[in-house]
PDB file of C-alpha atoms in Angstrom:
ATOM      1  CA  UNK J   1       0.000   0.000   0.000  1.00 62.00           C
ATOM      2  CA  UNK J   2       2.781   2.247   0.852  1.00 55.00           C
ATOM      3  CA  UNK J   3       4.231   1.527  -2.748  1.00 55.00           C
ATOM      4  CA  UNK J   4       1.078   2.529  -4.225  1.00 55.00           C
ATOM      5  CA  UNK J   5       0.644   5.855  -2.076  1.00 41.00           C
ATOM      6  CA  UNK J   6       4.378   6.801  -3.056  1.00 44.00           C
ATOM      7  CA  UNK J   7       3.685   6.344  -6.707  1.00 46.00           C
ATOM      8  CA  UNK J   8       0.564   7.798  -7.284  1.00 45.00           C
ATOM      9  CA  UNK J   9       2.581  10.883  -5.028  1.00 42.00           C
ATOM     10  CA  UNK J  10       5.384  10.881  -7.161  1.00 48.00           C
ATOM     11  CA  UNK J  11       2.939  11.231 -10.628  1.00 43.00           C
ATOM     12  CA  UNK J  12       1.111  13.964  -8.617  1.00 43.00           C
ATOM     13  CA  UNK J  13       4.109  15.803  -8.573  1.00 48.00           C
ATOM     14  CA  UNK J  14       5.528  15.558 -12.150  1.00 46.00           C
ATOM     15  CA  UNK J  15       2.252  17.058 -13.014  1.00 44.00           C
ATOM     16  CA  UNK J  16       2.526  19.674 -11.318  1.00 44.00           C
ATOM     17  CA  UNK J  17       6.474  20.115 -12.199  1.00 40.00           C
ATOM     18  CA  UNK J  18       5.243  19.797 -16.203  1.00 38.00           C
ATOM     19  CA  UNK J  19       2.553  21.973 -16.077  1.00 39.00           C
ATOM     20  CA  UNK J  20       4.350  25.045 -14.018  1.00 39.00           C
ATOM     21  CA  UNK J  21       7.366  24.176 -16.573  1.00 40.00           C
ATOM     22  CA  UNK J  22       5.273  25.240 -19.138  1.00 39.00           C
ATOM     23  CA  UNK J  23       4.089  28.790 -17.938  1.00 47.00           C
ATOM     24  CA  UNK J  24       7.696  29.652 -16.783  1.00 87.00           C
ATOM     25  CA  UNK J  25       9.011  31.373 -20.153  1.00 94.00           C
ATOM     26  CA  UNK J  26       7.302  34.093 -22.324  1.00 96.00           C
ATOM     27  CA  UNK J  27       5.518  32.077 -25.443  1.00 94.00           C
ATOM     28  CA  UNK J  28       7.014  32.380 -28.756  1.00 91.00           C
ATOM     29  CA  UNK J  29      10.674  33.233 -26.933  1.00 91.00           C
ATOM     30  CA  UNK J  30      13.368  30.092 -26.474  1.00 84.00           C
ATOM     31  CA  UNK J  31      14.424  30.948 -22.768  1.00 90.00           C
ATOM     32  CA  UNK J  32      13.478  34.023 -21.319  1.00 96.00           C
ATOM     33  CA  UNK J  33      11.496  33.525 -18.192  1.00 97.00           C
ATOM     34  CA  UNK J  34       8.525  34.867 -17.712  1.00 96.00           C
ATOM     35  CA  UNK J  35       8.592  35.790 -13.879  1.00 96.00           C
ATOM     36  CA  UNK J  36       6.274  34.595 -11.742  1.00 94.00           C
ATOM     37  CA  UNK J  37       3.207  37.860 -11.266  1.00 95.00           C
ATOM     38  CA  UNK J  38       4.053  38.200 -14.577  1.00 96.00           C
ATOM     39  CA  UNK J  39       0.711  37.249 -17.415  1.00 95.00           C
ATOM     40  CA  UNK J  40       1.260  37.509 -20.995  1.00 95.00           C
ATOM     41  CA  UNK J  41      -1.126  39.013 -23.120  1.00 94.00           C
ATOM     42  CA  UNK J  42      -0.677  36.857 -26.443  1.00 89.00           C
ATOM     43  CA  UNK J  43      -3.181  38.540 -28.346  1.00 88.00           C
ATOM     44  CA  UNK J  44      -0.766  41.350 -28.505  1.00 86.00           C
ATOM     45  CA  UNK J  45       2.289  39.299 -29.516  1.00 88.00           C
ATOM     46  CA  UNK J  46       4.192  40.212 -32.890  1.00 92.00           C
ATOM     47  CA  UNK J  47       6.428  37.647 -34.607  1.00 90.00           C
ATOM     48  CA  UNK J  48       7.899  37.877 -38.291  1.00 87.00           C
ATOM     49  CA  UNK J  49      11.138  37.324 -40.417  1.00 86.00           C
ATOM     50  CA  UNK J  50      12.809  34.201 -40.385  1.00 83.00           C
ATOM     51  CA  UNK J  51      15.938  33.299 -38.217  1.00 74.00           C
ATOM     52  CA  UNK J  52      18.436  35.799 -39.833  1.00 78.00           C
ATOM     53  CA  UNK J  53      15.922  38.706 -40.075  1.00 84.00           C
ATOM     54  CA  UNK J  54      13.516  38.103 -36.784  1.00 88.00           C
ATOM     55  CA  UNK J  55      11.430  40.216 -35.058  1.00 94.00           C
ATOM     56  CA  UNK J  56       9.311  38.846 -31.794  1.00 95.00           C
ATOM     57  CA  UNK J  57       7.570  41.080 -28.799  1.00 96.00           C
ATOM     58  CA  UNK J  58       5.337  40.192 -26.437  1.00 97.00           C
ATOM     59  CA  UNK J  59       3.223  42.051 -24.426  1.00 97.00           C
ATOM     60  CA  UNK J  60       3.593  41.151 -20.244  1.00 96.00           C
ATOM     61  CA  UNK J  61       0.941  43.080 -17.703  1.00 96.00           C
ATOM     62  CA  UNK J  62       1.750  41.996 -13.932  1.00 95.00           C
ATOM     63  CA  UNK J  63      -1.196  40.514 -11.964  1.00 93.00           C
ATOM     64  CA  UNK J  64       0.574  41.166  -8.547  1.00 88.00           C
ATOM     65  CA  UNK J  65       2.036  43.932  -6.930  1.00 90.00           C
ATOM     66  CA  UNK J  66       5.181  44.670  -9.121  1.00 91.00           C
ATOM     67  CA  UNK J  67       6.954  47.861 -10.280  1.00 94.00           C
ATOM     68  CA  UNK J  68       9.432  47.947 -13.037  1.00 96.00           C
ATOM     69  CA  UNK J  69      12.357  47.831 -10.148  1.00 96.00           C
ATOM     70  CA  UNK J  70      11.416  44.305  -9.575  1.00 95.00           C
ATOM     71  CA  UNK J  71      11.361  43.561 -13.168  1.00 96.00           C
ATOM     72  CA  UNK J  72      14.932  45.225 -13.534  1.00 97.00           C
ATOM     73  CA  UNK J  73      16.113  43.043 -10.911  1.00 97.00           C
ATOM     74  CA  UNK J  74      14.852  39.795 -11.787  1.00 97.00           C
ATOM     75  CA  UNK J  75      15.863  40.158 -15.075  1.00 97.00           C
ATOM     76  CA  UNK J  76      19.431  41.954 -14.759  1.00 98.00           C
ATOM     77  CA  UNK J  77      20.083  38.460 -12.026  1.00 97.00           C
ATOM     78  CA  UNK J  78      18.143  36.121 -14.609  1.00 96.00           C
ATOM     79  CA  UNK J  79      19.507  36.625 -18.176  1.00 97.00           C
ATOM     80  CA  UNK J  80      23.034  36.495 -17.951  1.00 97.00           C
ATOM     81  CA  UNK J  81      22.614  32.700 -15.910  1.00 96.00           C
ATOM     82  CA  UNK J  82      21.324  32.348 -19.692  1.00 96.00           C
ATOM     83  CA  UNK J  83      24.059  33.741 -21.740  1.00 96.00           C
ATOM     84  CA  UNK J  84      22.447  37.434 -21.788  1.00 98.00           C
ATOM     85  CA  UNK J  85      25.075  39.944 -21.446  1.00 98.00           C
ATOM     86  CA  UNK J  86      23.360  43.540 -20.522  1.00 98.00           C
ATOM     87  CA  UNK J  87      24.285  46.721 -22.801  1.00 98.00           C
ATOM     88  CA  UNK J  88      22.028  49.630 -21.250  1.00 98.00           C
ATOM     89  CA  UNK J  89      19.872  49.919 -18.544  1.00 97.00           C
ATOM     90  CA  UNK J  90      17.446  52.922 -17.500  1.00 97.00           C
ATOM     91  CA  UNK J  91      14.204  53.734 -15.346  1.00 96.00           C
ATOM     92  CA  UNK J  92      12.100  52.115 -17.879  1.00 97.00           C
ATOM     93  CA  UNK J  93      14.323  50.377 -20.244  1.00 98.00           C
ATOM     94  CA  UNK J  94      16.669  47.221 -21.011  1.00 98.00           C
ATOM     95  CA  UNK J  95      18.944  46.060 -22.904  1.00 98.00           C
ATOM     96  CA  UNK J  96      20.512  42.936 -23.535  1.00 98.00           C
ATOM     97  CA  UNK J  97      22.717  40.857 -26.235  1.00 98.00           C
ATOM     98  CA  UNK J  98      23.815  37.939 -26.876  1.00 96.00           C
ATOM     99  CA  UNK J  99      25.500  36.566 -30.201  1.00 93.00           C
ATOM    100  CA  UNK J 100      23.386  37.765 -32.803  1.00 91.00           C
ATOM    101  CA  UNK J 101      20.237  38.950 -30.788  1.00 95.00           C
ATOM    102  CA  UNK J 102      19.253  41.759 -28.879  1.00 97.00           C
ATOM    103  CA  UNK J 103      16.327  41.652 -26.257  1.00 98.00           C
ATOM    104  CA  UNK J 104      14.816  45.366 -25.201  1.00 98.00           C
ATOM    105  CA  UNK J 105      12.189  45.165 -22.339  1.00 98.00           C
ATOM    106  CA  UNK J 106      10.206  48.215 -22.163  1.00 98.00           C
ATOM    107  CA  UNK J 107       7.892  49.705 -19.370  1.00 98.00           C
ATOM    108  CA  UNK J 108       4.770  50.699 -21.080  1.00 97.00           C
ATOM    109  CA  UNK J 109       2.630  51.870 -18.524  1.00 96.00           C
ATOM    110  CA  UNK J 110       2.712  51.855 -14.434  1.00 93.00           C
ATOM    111  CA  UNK J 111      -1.121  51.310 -13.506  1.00 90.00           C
ATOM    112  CA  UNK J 112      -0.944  48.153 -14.226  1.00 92.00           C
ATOM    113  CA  UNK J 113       2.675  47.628 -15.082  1.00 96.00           C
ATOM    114  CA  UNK J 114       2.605  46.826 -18.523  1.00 97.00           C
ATOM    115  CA  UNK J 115       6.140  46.077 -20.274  1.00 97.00           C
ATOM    116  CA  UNK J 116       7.337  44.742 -23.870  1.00 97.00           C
ATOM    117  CA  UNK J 117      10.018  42.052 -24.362  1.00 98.00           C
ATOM    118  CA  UNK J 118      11.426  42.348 -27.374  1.00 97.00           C
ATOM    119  CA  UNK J 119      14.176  40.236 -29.572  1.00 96.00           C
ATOM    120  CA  UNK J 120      15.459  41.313 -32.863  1.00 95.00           C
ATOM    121  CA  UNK J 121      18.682  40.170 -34.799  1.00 93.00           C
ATOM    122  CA  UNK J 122      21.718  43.034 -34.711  1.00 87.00           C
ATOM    123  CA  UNK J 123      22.022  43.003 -38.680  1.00 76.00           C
TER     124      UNK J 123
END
């Protein structure tokens, strides 16, 4: 019974780990997380070109508490970890590269914070 009760635990789990796995990067993007009070708004995404000439931003509104600080943070501590290197960095703007790619995040608005995570290719 115990082996049973560990099991059908140990499924439970996975689940949960696959289906939180899912919502933890911004849709349409390879690796950038998407952090957590953080909803995307994918009726307002933009994707086009090909993989020399891309263009891709999505639109992120928080659902908790948050100020563009805390996305700052997060994401200066986050990206590099993923090979992000950061080039500028202001009030209400980002900017990061890495090998051919740049990623901008942009505050939009304050009430609700509202940003833009953009990636484009540097040609």
């Amino acid at each position: 019974m115990k082996k049973i009760v560990y099991t059908f635990l140990s499924l439970v789990i996975m689940c949960f780990s696959f289906n939180s796995y899912g919502r933890d990067f911004v849709a349409g993007f390879e690796d950038i997380p998407l952090m957590e009070g953080l909803k995307q708004i994918e009726a307002d995404d933009v994707a086009f070109g090909n993989e020399e000439t891309r263009y891709l931003e999505a639109q992120l509104v928080a659902v908790r508490k948050k100020n563009f600080q805390h996305i700052k943070d997060f994401y200066v501590k986050t990206l590099p970890q993923l090979g992000w290197t950061l080039q500028e960095s202001s009030a209400t703007f980002l900017k990061f590269s890495r090998e051919n790619d740049i990623l901008e995040i942009n505050k939009i608005s304050s009430n609700p914070l509202k940003i833009s995570i953009s990636l484009k290719n540097k040609n």
